[in-house]
mmCIF file of C-alpha atoms in Angstrom:
data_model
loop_
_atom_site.group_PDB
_atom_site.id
_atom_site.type_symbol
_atom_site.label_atom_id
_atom_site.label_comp_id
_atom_site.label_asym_id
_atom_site.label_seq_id
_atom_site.Cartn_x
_atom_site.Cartn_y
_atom_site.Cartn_z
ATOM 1 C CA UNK A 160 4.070 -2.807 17.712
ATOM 2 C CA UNK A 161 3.096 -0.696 14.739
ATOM 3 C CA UNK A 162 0.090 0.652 14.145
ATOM 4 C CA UNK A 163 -1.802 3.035 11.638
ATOM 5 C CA UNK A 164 -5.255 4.198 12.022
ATOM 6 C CA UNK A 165 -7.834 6.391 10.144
ATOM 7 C CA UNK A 166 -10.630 6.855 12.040
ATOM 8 C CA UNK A 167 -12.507 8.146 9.124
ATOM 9 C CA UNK A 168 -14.006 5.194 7.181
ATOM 10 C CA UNK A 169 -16.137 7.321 4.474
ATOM 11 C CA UNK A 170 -16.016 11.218 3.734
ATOM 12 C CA UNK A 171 -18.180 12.838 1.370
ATOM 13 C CA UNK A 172 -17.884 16.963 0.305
ATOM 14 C CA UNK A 173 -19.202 19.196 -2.398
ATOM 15 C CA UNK A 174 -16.734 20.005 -4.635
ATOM 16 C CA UNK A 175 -14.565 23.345 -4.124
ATOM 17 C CA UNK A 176 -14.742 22.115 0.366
ATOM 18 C CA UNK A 177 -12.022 21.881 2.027
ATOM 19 C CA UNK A 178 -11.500 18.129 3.596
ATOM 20 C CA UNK A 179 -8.848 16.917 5.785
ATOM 21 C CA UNK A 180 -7.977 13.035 6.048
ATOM 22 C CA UNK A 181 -6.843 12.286 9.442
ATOM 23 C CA UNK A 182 -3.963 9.872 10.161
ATOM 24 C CA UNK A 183 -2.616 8.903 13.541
ATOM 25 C CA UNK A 184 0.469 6.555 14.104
ATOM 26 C CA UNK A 185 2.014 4.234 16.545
ATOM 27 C CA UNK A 186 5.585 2.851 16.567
ATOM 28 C CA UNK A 187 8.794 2.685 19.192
ATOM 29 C CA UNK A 188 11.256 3.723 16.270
ATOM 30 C CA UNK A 189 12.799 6.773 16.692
ATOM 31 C CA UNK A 190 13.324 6.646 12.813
ATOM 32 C CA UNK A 191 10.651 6.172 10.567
ATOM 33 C CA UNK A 192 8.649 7.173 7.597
ATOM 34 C CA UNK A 193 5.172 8.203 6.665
ATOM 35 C CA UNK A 194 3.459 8.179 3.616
ATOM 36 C CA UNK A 195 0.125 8.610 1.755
ATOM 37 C CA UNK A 196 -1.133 6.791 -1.122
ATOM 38 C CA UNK A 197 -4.189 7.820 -2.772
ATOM 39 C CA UNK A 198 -6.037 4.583 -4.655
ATOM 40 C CA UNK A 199 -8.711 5.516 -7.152
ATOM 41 C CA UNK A 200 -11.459 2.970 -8.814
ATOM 42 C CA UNK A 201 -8.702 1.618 -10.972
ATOM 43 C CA UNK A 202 -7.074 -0.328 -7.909
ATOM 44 C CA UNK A 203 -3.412 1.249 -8.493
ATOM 45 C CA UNK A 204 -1.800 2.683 -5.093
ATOM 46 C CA UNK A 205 -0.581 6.348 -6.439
ATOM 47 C CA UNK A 206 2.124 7.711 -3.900
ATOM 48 C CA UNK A 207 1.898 10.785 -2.766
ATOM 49 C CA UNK A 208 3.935 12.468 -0.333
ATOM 50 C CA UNK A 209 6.983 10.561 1.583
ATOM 51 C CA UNK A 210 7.980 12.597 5.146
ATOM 52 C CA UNK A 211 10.700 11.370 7.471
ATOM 53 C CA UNK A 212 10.098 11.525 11.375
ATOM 54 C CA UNK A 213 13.388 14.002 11.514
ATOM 55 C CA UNK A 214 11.277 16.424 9.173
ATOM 56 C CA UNK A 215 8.310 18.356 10.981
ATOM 57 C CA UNK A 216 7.534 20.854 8.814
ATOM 58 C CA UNK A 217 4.445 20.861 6.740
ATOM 59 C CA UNK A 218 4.095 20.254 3.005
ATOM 60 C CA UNK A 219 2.178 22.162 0.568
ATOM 61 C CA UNK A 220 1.768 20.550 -3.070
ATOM 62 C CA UNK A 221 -0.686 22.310 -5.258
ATOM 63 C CA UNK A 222 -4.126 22.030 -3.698
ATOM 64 C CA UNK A 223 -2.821 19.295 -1.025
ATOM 65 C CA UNK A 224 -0.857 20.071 2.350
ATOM 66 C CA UNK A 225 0.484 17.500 5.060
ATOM 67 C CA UNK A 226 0.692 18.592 8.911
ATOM 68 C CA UNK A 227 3.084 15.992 10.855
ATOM 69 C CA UNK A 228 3.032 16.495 14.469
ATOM 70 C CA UNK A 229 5.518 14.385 16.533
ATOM 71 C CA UNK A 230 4.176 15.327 19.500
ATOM 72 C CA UNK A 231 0.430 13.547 18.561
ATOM 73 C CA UNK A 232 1.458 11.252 16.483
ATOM 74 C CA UNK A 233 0.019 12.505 13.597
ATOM 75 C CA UNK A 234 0.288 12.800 9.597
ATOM 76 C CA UNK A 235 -3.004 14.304 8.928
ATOM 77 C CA UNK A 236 -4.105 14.966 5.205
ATOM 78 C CA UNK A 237 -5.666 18.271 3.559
ATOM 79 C CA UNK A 238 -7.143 19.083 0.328
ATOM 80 C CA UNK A 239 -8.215 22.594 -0.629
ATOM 81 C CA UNK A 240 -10.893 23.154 -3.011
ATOM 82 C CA UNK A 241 -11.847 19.637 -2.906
ATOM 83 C CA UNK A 242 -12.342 18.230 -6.901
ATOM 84 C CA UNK A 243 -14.506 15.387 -8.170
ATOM 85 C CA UNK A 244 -10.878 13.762 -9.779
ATOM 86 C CA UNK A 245 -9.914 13.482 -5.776
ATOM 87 C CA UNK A 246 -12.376 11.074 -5.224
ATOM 88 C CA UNK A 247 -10.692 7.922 -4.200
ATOM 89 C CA UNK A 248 -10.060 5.735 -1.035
ATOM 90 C CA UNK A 249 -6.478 7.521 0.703
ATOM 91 C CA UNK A 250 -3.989 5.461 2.677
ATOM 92 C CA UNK A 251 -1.562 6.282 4.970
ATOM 93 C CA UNK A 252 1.230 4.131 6.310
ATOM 94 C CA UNK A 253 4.180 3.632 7.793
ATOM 95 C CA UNK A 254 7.920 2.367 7.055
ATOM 96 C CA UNK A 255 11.122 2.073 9.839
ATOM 97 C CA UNK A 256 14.476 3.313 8.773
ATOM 98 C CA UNK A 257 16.317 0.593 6.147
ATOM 99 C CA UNK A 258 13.181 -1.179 5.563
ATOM 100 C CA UNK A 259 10.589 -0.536 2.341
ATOM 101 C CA UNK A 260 7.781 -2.821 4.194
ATOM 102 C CA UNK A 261 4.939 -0.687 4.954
ATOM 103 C CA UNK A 262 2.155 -0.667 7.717
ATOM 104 C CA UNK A 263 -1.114 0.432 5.926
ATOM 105 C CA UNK A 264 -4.199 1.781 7.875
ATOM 106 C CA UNK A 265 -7.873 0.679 6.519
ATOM 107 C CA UNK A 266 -8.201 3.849 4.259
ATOM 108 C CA UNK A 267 -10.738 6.690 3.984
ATOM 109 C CA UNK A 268 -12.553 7.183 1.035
ATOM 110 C CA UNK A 269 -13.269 9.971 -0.181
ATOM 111 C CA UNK A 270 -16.213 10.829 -2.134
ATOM 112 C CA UNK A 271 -16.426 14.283 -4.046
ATOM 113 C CA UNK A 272 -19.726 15.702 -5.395
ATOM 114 C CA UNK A 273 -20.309 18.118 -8.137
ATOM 115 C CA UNK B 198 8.762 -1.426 -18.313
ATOM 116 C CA UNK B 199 6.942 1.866 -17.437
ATOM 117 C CA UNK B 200 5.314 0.244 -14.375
ATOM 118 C CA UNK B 201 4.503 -2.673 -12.013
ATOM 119 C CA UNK B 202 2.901 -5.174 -14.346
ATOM 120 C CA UNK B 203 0.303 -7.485 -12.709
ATOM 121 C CA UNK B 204 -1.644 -11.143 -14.682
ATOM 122 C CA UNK B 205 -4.084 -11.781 -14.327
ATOM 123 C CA UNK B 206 -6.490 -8.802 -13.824
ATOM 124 C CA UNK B 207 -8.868 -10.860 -12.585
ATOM 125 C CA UNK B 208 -9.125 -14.403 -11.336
ATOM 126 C CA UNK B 209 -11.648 -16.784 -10.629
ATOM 127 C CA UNK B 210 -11.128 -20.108 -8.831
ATOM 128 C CA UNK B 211 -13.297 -22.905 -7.524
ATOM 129 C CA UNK B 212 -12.363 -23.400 -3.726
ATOM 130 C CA UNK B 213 -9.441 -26.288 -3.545
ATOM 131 C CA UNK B 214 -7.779 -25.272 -6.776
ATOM 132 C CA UNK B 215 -4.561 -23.812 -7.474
ATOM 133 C CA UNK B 216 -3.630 -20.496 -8.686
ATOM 134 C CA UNK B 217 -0.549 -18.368 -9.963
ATOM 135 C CA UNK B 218 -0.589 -14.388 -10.015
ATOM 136 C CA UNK B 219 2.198 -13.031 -11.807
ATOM 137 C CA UNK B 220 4.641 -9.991 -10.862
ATOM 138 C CA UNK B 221 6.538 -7.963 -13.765
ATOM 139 C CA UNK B 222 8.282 -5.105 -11.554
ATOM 140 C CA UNK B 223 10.315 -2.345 -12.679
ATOM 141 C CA UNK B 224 12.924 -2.884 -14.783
ATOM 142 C CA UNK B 225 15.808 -2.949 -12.705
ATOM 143 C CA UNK B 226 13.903 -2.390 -9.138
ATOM 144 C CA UNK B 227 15.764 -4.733 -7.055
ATOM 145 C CA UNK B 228 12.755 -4.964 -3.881
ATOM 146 C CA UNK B 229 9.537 -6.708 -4.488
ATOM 147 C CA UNK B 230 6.649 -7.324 -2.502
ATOM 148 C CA UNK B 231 3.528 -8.638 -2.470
ATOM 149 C CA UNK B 232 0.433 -7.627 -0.269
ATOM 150 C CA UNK B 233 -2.707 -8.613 0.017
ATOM 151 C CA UNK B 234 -5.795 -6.192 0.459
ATOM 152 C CA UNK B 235 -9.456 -7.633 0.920
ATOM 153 C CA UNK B 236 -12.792 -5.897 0.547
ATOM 154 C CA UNK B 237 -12.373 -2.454 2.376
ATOM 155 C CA UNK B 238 -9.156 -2.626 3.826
ATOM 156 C CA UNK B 239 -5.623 -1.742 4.033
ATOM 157 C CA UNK B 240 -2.948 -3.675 1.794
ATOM 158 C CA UNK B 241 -1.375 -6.295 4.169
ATOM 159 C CA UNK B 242 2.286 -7.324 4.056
ATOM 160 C CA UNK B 243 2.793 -10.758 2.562
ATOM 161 C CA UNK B 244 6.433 -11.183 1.317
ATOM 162 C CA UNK B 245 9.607 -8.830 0.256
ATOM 163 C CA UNK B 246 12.114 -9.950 -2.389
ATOM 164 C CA UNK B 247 15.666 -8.660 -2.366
ATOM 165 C CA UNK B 248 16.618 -9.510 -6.296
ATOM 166 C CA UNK B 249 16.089 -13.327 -6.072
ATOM 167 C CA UNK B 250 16.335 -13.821 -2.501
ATOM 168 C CA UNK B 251 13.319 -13.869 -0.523
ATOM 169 C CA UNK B 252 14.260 -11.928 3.030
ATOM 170 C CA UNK B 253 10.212 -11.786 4.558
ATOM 171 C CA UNK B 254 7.842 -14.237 4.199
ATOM 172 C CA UNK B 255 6.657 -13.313 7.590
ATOM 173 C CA UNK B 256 3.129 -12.137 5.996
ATOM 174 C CA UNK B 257 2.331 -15.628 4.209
ATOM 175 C CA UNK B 258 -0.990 -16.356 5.866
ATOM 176 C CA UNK B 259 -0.663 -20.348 5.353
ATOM 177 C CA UNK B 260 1.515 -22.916 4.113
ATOM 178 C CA UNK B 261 -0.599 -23.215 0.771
ATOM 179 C CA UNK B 262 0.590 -19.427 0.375
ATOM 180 C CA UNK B 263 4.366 -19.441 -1.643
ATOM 181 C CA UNK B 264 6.053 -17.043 -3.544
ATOM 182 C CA UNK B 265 8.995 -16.973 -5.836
ATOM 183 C CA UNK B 266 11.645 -14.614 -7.897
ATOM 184 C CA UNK B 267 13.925 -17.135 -9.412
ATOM 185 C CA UNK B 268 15.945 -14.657 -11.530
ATOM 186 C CA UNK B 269 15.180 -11.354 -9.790
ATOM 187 C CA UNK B 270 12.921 -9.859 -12.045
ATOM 188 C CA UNK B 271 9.920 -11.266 -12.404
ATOM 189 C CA UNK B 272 7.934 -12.511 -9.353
ATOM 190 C CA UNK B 273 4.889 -15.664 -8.731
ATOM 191 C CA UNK B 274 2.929 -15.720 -5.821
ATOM 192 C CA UNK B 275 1.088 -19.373 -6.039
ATOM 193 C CA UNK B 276 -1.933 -20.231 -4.096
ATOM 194 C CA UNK B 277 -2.174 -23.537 -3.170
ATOM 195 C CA UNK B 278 -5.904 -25.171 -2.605
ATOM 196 C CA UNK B 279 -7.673 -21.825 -2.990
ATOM 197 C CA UNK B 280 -10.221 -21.191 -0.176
ATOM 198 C CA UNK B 281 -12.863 -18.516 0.154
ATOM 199 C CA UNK B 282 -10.967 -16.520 2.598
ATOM 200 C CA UNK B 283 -8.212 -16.276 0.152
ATOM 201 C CA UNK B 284 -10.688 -13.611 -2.035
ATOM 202 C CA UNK B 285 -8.579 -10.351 -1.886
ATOM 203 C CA UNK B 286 -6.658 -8.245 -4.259
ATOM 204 C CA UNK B 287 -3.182 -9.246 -4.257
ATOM 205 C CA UNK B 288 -1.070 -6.055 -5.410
ATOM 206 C CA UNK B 289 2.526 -6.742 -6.202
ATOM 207 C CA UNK B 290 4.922 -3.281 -5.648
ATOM 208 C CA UNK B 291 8.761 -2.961 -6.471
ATOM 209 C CA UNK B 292 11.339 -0.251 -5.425
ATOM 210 C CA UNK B 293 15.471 0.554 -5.730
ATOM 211 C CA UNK B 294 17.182 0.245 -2.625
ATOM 212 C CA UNK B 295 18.857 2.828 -1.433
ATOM 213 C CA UNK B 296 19.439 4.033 1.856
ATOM 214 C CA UNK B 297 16.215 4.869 4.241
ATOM 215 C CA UNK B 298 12.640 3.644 3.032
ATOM 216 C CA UNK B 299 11.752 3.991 -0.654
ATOM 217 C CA UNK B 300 8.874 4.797 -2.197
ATOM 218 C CA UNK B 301 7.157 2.002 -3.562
ATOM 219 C CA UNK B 302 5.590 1.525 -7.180
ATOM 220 C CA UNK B 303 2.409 -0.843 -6.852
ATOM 221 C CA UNK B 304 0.708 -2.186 -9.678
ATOM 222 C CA UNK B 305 -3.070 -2.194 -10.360
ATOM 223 C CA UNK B 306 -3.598 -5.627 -8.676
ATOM 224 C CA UNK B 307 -4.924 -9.243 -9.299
ATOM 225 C CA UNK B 308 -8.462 -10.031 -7.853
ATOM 226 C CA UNK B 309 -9.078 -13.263 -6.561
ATOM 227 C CA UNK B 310 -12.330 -14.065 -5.907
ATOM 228 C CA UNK B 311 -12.733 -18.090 -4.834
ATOM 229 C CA UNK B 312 -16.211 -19.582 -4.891
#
């Protein structure tokens, strides 16, 4: 079976903090994809990052970095100098190989305060 | 279109009528899918188009649930006999195929809310 979880229901920081999202996985596929979609009051899932389970190393994008670890089962999410625009709920799923269906978890929103 | 186009916005039924939520994807995205996300949770799988042909319905909660893409472009997901548990936000996403998983374009959602 496949599984995402985020343990982290609710997170709340003071803007310019440093928060990271945690994401942990389950699935027998030795192919698959992971992804994070950040959804903000307006309801519309904005992708984010796409990482294949072939590709370890970790992402930097501006003021957000992904760590993947195999070996934990993990796709954990950080943003550096945390902004009140970042506040949002944040998704992260899952896809096999040569399908597009994904396997959400239940979010973490994220609240940012001046 | 720019993006995933979703009517209506918002939707409110009495419990035991019907209701259609309508799906303009991409132009020229040939995947579609519909999930359905309720109060505090993750989107949930309901259905996957491939143009017109409708590979996964495995996600269809109940028989009153049906979806169609008669021409492979636009997409209806009809509710049947609307019941409270039905109250979600049902987000409709589209994507090209190509090889390995795509990225998927959602758009901003229909909420349902049955009394």
């Amino acid at each position: 079976a496949q599984k995402v979880t985020q343990a982290q229901t609710e997170i709340s920081v003071v803007e310019k903090e440093d928060v990271t999202l945690d994401c942990v996985y389950e699935t027998r596929d030795t192919t698959y994809y992971l992804f994070w979609y950040k959804q903000p009051p307006s309801g519309e899932l904005v992708f984010l990052i796409r990482r294949n389970s072939f590709d370890e190393q970790n992402e930097i994008s501006g003021r957000y970095s992904w760590n993947f670890q195999k070996s934990t089962s993990s796709f954990n999410f950080t943003i550096t100098a945390s902004q009140v625009v970042d506040s949002a709920v944040y998704f992260c799923a899952l896809a096999t190989y040569n399908t597009d269906k994904l396997i959400f978890g239940t979010g973490t929103r994220l609240q940012v305060f001046p | 279109g720019a993006g995933v186009s979703q009517s209506p916005r918002y939707k409110v039924a009495k419990r035991g009528q019907d209701v259609a939520l309508r799906c303009d994807p991409i132009s020229g995205h040939v995947s579609l899918f519909w999930y359905q996300q309720a109060l505090g949770q993750g989107p949930e799988f309901l259905t996957y188009f491939q143009n017109e042909a409708q590979l996964d319905k495995s996600g269809l909660p109940s028989d009153r649930f049906f979806a169609e893409r008669p021409e492979g472009s636009v997409s209806t997901l009809k509710i049947q006999r609307t019941q409270q548990e039905d109250s979600a936000v049902y987000l409709c996403a589209s994507s090209l195929r190509v090889a390995g998983a795509n990225v998927l374009t959602f758009g901003a959602g229909s909420r349902l809310t049955v009394l």
